[in-house]
CSV table of C-alpha atoms and ligand atoms in Angstrom, one decimal:
chain,number,residue,atom,x,y,z
U,1,MET,CA,-84.1,169.5,-29.5
U,2,LYS,CA,-81.7,172.1,-30.7
U,3,ILE,CA,-79.9,174.3,-28.2
U,4,LEU,CA,-79.1,177.7,-29.7
U,5,ASN,CA,-77.0,179.8,-27.5
U,6,ASN,CA,-76.2,182.7,-29.8
U,7,ILE,CA,-77.9,184.7,-32.5
U,8,PRO,CA,-76.1,183.3,-35.5
U,9,LEU,CA,-77.1,179.7,-34.5
U,10,LEU,CA,-80.7,180.9,-34.1
U,11,GLN,CA,-80.7,182.6,-37.5
U,12,SER,CA,-79.4,179.5,-39.3
U,13,TYR,CA,-82.0,177.4,-37.4
U,14,LEU,CA,-84.8,179.7,-38.5
U,15,GLN,CA,-83.9,179.2,-42.2
U,16,GLN,CA,-86.0,176.1,-42.0
U,17,GLN,CA,-89.6,177.1,-42.6
U,18,SER,CA,-92.5,176.4,-40.3
U,19,ALA,CA,-96.1,177.1,-41.0
U,20,LYS,CA,-96.7,178.4,-37.5
U,21,ARG,CA,-94.1,179.1,-34.9
U,22,ALA,CA,-94.7,179.6,-31.2
U,23,LEU,CA,-92.3,181.3,-28.7
U,24,VAL,CA,-92.5,180.8,-25.0
U,25,PRO,CA,-90.2,183.4,-23.4
U,26,THR,CA,-88.9,182.3,-19.9
U,27,MET,CA,-86.2,183.1,-17.4
U,28,GLY,CA,-85.6,179.3,-16.9
U,29,ASN,CA,-86.0,177.4,-13.6
U,30,LEU,CA,-89.0,175.9,-15.2
U,31,HIS,CA,-92.0,174.5,-13.3
U,32,SER,CA,-95.4,173.1,-14.4
U,33,GLY,CA,-96.7,176.6,-15.1
U,34,HIS,CA,-94.1,177.0,-17.8
U,35,LEU,CA,-94.7,173.5,-19.1
U,36,SER,CA,-98.4,174.3,-19.4
U,37,LEU,CA,-97.4,177.1,-21.8
U,38,VAL,CA,-95.3,174.7,-23.8
U,39,GLU,CA,-98.2,172.3,-24.0
U,40,ALA,CA,-100.5,175.0,-25.2
U,41,ALA,CA,-97.9,176.2,-27.7
U,42,LYS,CA,-97.6,172.6,-29.1
U,43,GLN,CA,-101.3,172.5,-29.6
U,44,GLN,CA,-101.5,175.9,-31.4
U,45,ALA,CA,-98.3,175.8,-33.5
U,46,ASP,CA,-96.2,173.3,-35.4
U,47,GLU,CA,-92.9,174.6,-34.1
U,48,VAL,CA,-92.1,175.6,-30.5
U,49,VAL,CA,-89.1,177.7,-29.5
U,50,VAL,CA,-88.5,178.4,-25.7
U,51,SER,CA,-86.2,181.2,-24.8
U,52,ILE,CA,-84.3,181.0,-21.5
U,53,PHE,CA,-82.7,184.3,-20.5
U,54,VAL,CA,-82.5,185.9,-17.0
U,55,ASN,CA,-82.9,189.5,-18.1
U,56,PRO,CA,-80.9,191.9,-16.0
U,57,LEU,CA,-82.8,194.9,-17.4
U,58,GLN,CA,-86.0,193.9,-15.5
U,59,PHE,CA,-84.5,193.6,-12.1
U,60,GLY,CA,-84.1,196.6,-9.7
U,61,PRO,CA,-80.7,197.3,-8.0
U,62,ASN,CA,-81.8,195.6,-4.8
U,63,GLU,CA,-83.7,192.7,-6.3
U,64,ASP,CA,-82.8,189.1,-6.8
U,65,PHE,CA,-81.0,189.1,-10.2
U,66,GLY,CA,-77.8,187.7,-8.6
U,67,CYS,CA,-79.5,184.8,-6.9
U,68,TYR,CA,-82.3,184.1,-9.3
U,69,PRO,CA,-82.3,180.2,-9.7
U,70,ARG,CA,-80.4,179.1,-12.8
U,71,THR,CA,-81.1,175.5,-13.7
U,72,PHE,CA,-80.2,175.3,-17.4
U,73,GLU,CA,-79.5,171.5,-17.6
U,74,ALA,CA,-82.7,170.5,-15.8
U,75,ASP,CA,-84.7,173.0,-17.9
U,76,CYS,CA,-83.4,171.6,-21.2
U,77,ALA,CA,-84.1,168.0,-20.0
U,78,ALA,CA,-87.7,169.0,-19.2
U,79,LEU,CA,-88.2,170.9,-22.5
U,80,SER,CA,-86.7,168.0,-24.5
U,81,GLU,CA,-89.1,165.6,-22.8
U,82,ALA,CA,-92.0,168.1,-23.5
U,83,GLY,CA,-91.2,167.9,-27.2
U,84,VAL,CA,-89.9,171.5,-27.7
U,85,ASP,CA,-88.1,172.0,-31.0
U,86,ALA,CA,-85.5,174.5,-29.9
U,87,VAL,CA,-84.2,176.4,-26.9
U,88,PHE,CA,-82.8,179.9,-27.5
U,89,ALA,CA,-80.5,180.8,-24.6
U,90,PRO,CA,-78.4,183.9,-25.5
U,91,ASP,CA,-75.9,185.5,-23.2
U,92,THR,CA,-76.4,189.1,-22.0
U,93,HIS,CA,-73.9,190.6,-24.5
U,94,SER,CA,-75.8,189.1,-27.5
U,95,LEU,CA,-79.0,190.8,-26.5
U,96,TYR,CA,-77.5,194.1,-25.2
U,97,PRO,CA,-74.3,194.5,-27.4
U,98,GLN,CA,-74.0,198.2,-26.4
U,99,GLY,CA,-74.2,197.3,-22.7
U,100,GLN,CA,-77.3,197.6,-20.6
U,101,GLU,CA,-77.0,201.3,-20.0
U,102,ARG,CA,-77.1,202.1,-23.7
U,103,ALA,CA,-79.6,199.5,-24.7
U,104,THR,CA,-82.6,200.8,-26.6
U,105,ARG,CA,-85.7,200.5,-24.5
U,106,VAL,CA,-89.4,200.4,-25.2
U,107,ASP,CA,-92.0,201.8,-22.8
U,108,VAL,CA,-95.7,201.2,-22.5
U,109,PRO,CA,-96.7,204.2,-20.4
U,110,GLU,CA,-99.6,204.3,-17.9
U,111,LEU,CA,-100.3,200.6,-18.0
U,112,GLY,CA,-96.6,200.0,-17.2
U,113,ASP,CA,-96.6,202.7,-14.4
U,114,ILE,CA,-99.3,201.3,-12.1
U,115,LEU,CA,-99.5,198.4,-9.7
U,116,CYS,CA,-96.2,196.5,-10.0
U,117,GLY,CA,-94.8,199.4,-12.1
U,118,THR,CA,-95.1,201.7,-9.1
U,119,ILE,CA,-93.4,199.3,-6.7
U,120,ARG,CA,-90.7,198.1,-9.2
U,121,PRO,CA,-89.8,201.2,-11.3
U,122,GLY,CA,-88.2,200.3,-14.6
U,123,HIS,CA,-89.3,196.6,-14.3
U,124,PHE,CA,-91.8,196.6,-17.2
U,125,VAL,CA,-89.5,198.7,-19.5
U,126,GLY,CA,-87.0,195.9,-18.9
U,127,VAL,CA,-89.6,193.2,-19.7
U,128,THR,CA,-90.9,194.9,-22.9
U,129,SER,CA,-87.3,195.7,-24.1
U,130,VAL,CA,-86.2,192.1,-23.8
U,131,VAL,CA,-89.5,190.6,-25.2
U,132,LEU,CA,-89.4,192.9,-28.2
U,133,ARG,CA,-85.8,191.7,-28.9
U,134,LEU,CA,-86.9,188.0,-28.5
U,135,LEU,CA,-89.9,188.5,-30.8
U,136,ASN,CA,-87.7,190.3,-33.5
U,137,LEU,CA,-85.1,187.5,-33.3
U,138,VAL,CA,-87.4,184.4,-33.2
U,139,ARG,CA,-90.2,185.9,-35.4
U,140,PRO,CA,-93.0,183.8,-34.0
U,141,ASP,CA,-96.6,183.8,-35.0
U,142,ILE,CA,-97.7,183.5,-31.4
U,143,ALA,CA,-96.1,184.0,-28.0
U,144,LEU,CA,-97.4,182.6,-24.8
U,145,PHE,CA,-97.4,184.0,-21.3
U,146,GLY,CA,-98.8,183.0,-17.9
U,147,LYS,CA,-101.6,185.2,-16.5
U,148,LYS,CA,-100.1,185.1,-13.1
U,149,ASP,CA,-98.2,188.1,-14.5
U,150,TYR,CA,-101.5,189.6,-15.7
U,151,GLN,CA,-100.2,193.1,-15.9
U,152,GLN,CA,-97.2,191.9,-17.9
U,153,TRP,CA,-99.5,190.1,-20.4
U,154,LEU,CA,-101.6,193.2,-20.9
U,155,ILE,CA,-98.5,195.4,-21.4
U,156,LEU,CA,-97.0,193.0,-24.0
U,157,ARG,CA,-100.3,192.9,-25.9
U,158,GLN,CA,-100.4,196.7,-25.9
U,159,MET,CA,-96.8,196.8,-27.1
U,160,VAL,CA,-97.4,194.4,-30.0
U,161,GLN,CA,-100.5,196.3,-31.0
U,162,ASP,CA,-98.9,199.7,-30.9
U,163,LEU,CA,-95.8,198.5,-32.9
U,164,PHE,CA,-97.9,196.7,-35.5
U,165,LEU,CA,-96.2,193.4,-34.9
U,166,PRO,CA,-98.2,190.5,-36.5
U,167,ILE,CA,-97.9,188.3,-33.4
U,168,ASP,CA,-100.7,187.0,-31.1
U,169,ILE,CA,-99.8,187.4,-27.4
U,170,ILE,CA,-101.6,184.6,-25.7
U,171,GLY,CA,-102.3,184.6,-22.0
U,172,LEU,CA,-102.9,181.2,-20.2
U,173,PRO,CA,-104.4,180.4,-16.8
U,174,ILE,CA,-102.4,180.4,-13.6
U,175,ILE,CA,-101.1,177.0,-12.5
U,176,ARG,CA,-101.3,176.4,-8.8
U,177,ASP,CA,-100.0,174.0,-6.2
U,178,ASN,CA,-102.6,171.8,-4.5
U,179,ASP,CA,-103.0,174.3,-1.7
U,180,GLY,CA,-103.7,177.1,-4.1
U,181,LEU,CA,-100.3,178.9,-4.2
U,182,ALA,CA,-99.6,180.1,-7.7
U,183,LYS,CA,-96.5,178.4,-9.2
U,184,SER,CA,-93.5,180.7,-9.3
U,185,SER,CA,-89.8,180.2,-9.4
U,186,ARG,CA,-89.6,182.5,-6.4
U,187,ASN,CA,-91.7,180.1,-4.2
U,188,GLN,CA,-88.5,178.2,-3.5
U,189,TYR,CA,-87.1,181.2,-1.6
U,190,LEU,CA,-89.8,180.7,1.1
U,191,SER,CA,-88.9,179.1,4.4
U,192,LYS,CA,-91.1,176.2,5.6
U,193,GLN,CA,-93.0,178.6,7.9
U,194,GLN,CA,-93.5,181.2,5.1
U,195,ARG,CA,-94.6,178.4,2.6
U,196,ASP,CA,-97.3,177.4,5.1
U,197,ILE,CA,-98.6,181.0,5.2
U,198,ALA,CA,-98.3,181.7,1.4
U,199,PRO,CA,-101.6,180.0,0.3
U,200,TYR,CA,-103.5,182.6,2.3
U,201,LEU,CA,-102.9,184.9,-0.7
U,202,TYR,CA,-105.2,182.8,-2.9
U,203,GLN,CA,-107.7,182.2,-0.1
U,204,VAL,CA,-108.1,185.9,0.5
U,205,LEU,CA,-108.4,186.5,-3.3
U,206,GLN,CA,-111.2,183.9,-3.4
U,207,LYS,CA,-112.9,185.3,-0.4
U,208,THR,CA,-112.9,188.8,-1.9
U,209,ALA,CA,-114.2,187.5,-5.2
U,210,GLN,CA,-117.1,185.9,-3.3
U,211,GLN,CA,-117.8,189.1,-1.5
U,212,LEU,CA,-117.8,191.0,-4.7
U,213,GLN,CA,-120.5,188.6,-6.0
U,214,SER,CA,-122.6,188.8,-2.9
U,215,GLU,CA,-122.0,192.2,-1.3
U,216,GLY,CA,-121.3,194.2,-4.4
U,217,SER,CA,-119.4,197.3,-5.0
U,218,ASN,CA,-117.7,198.9,-2.0
U,219,TYR,CA,-114.4,198.1,-3.6
U,220,GLN,CA,-112.2,200.2,-1.3
U,221,ALA,CA,-113.7,198.5,1.8
U,222,LEU,CA,-113.1,195.1,0.3
U,223,GLU,CA,-109.5,196.0,-0.6
U,224,GLN,CA,-108.9,197.3,2.9
U,225,ALA,CA,-110.3,194.3,4.6
U,226,ALA,CA,-108.3,191.9,2.5
U,227,SER,CA,-105.0,193.9,3.1
U,228,THR,CA,-105.7,193.9,6.8
U,229,GLU,CA,-106.3,190.1,6.8
U,230,LEU,CA,-103.1,189.4,4.9
U,231,ALA,CA,-101.1,191.7,7.2
U,232,GLN,CA,-102.5,189.8,10.2
U,233,GLN,CA,-101.1,186.6,8.6
U,234,GLY,CA,-97.6,188.2,8.3
U,235,PHE,CA,-97.6,189.5,4.7
U,236,VAL,CA,-96.3,193.0,3.9
U,237,VAL,CA,-98.9,194.0,1.3
U,238,ASP,CA,-97.6,196.1,-1.7
U,239,TYR,CA,-101.2,196.3,-3.1
U,240,PHE,CA,-104.5,194.5,-3.0
U,241,ASP,CA,-106.6,196.1,-5.7
U,242,ILE,CA,-109.8,195.5,-7.5
U,243,ARG,CA,-109.4,196.8,-11.1
U,244,ARG,CA,-111.1,196.6,-14.5
U,245,ALA,CA,-109.7,193.5,-16.2
U,246,GLU,CA,-109.5,195.1,-19.6
U,247,ASP,CA,-107.2,198.0,-18.8
U,248,LEU,CA,-106.4,197.7,-15.1
U,249,LEU,CA,-108.0,201.1,-14.3
U,250,ARG,CA,-109.9,201.5,-11.1
U,251,PRO,CA,-113.6,201.0,-11.7
U,252,ASP,CA,-115.3,204.4,-11.7
U,253,LYS,CA,-118.8,202.9,-11.5
U,254,VAL,CA,-120.3,199.7,-10.3
U,255,GLU,CA,-119.0,197.0,-12.7
U,256,SER,CA,-120.2,193.4,-13.2
U,257,PRO,CA,-117.8,191.1,-11.2
U,258,ALA,CA,-117.0,189.4,-14.5
U,259,ALA,CA,-115.4,192.6,-15.8
U,260,LEU,CA,-113.1,192.9,-12.8
U,261,ILE,CA,-109.8,191.4,-11.7
U,262,ILE,CA,-108.4,191.3,-8.2
U,263,LEU,CA,-104.7,191.7,-8.0
U,264,VAL,CA,-102.3,191.3,-5.1
U,265,ALA,CA,-98.6,191.7,-4.5
U,266,ALA,CA,-97.2,191.0,-1.1
U,267,LYS,CA,-94.0,190.1,0.6
U,268,LEU,CA,-93.2,187.3,3.0
U,269,GLY,CA,-89.8,188.2,4.4
U,270,ASN,CA,-87.7,189.1,1.3
U,271,THR,CA,-89.9,187.1,-1.1
U,272,ARG,CA,-92.4,189.0,-3.2
U,273,LEU,CA,-95.4,187.0,-4.4
U,274,ILE,CA,-98.0,188.1,-6.9
U,275,ASP,CA,-101.3,186.6,-7.7
U,276,ASN,CA,-104.7,187.5,-9.1
U,277,TYR,CA,-108.3,186.3,-9.5
U,278,GLN,CA,-110.4,187.2,-12.4
U,279,GLY,CA,-114.0,187.5,-11.5
U,280,SER,CA,-115.9,185.4,-14.0
U,281,SER,CA,-118.8,183.0,-13.5
U,282,SER,CA,-116.6,180.2,-14.9
U,283,ASN,CA,-114.2,180.6,-12.0
U,284,LYS,CA,-115.6,178.4,-9.2
U,285,VAL,CA,-115.1,180.0,-5.8
U,286,ARG,CA,-114.3,177.4,-3.2
U,287,LEU,CA,-113.6,178.3,0.4
X,1,PAF,O1,-92.4,186.3,-17.2
X,1,PAF,C1,-91.1,186.2,-17.3
X,1,PAF,O2,-90.6,185.1,-17.0
X,1,PAF,C2,-90.3,187.3,-17.8
X,1,PAF,O3,-90.8,188.5,-17.4
X,1,PAF,C3,-90.1,187.3,-19.4
X,1,PAF,C4,-91.5,187.5,-20.1
X,1,PAF,C5,-89.5,185.9,-19.8
X,1,PAF,C6,-89.2,188.4,-19.8
X,1,PAF,O4,-87.9,188.2,-19.3
């Protein structure tokens, strides 16, 4: 596995031709969720590049950029074991040579301004601005993302479509711990007590999905009940929303549960967790 820690090294590596190249963009600190993206990438392409870059542009001033876990050696060992062809791990100056303040940004309005975009202003502009750079540098045919960040996936799809980039933005299912907690690098910030509470997030999502199937369409009442239940468990809820899966707008009429997605963002102490549940008959609801 090649480790390419600057743009000239990447460019000389890319001179070798591949029929179909996949990019898996990450911020490192890899877990089985990331490795499932790598696995899918290997199945769908004949060359897999993983990028590792903790992108300062997508963190707010009071967020966890400084303490975001950086585990480069262990990440490279896992990626080499997984059969990745190359890791692209640029430094901040390579991606933002004019400095972060002067860096060109790309914005996907509306879709980027709701849900997590409201709570974390500037976050998605940071994400799209770095992913566009990575796509332009690596020039993949496909790029793979986890659907835990469902809104991010939709925004990136929109960006690629709007900018006529010939790249498939593929979203893959959420990988969970045995107790249902969605895999996230941020889970390690949780204390033992918070970790015990964290799986409620998925349980309440499942319960709401089941109510959507059986009780129908009083979306606001379901959202309110779920938020109250989470607050009772000790979460501070940023949002618990039932939205249309295709565009994340609020349903303005009764929709089939299969057309909906339930999204949640909530804090336990200083740790912000996100999760979602897409209402489709193929998703088994177990309580
Ligand atoms: O999902 C992530 O880890 C990041 O937002 C991404 C897509 C790698 C961009 O920094």
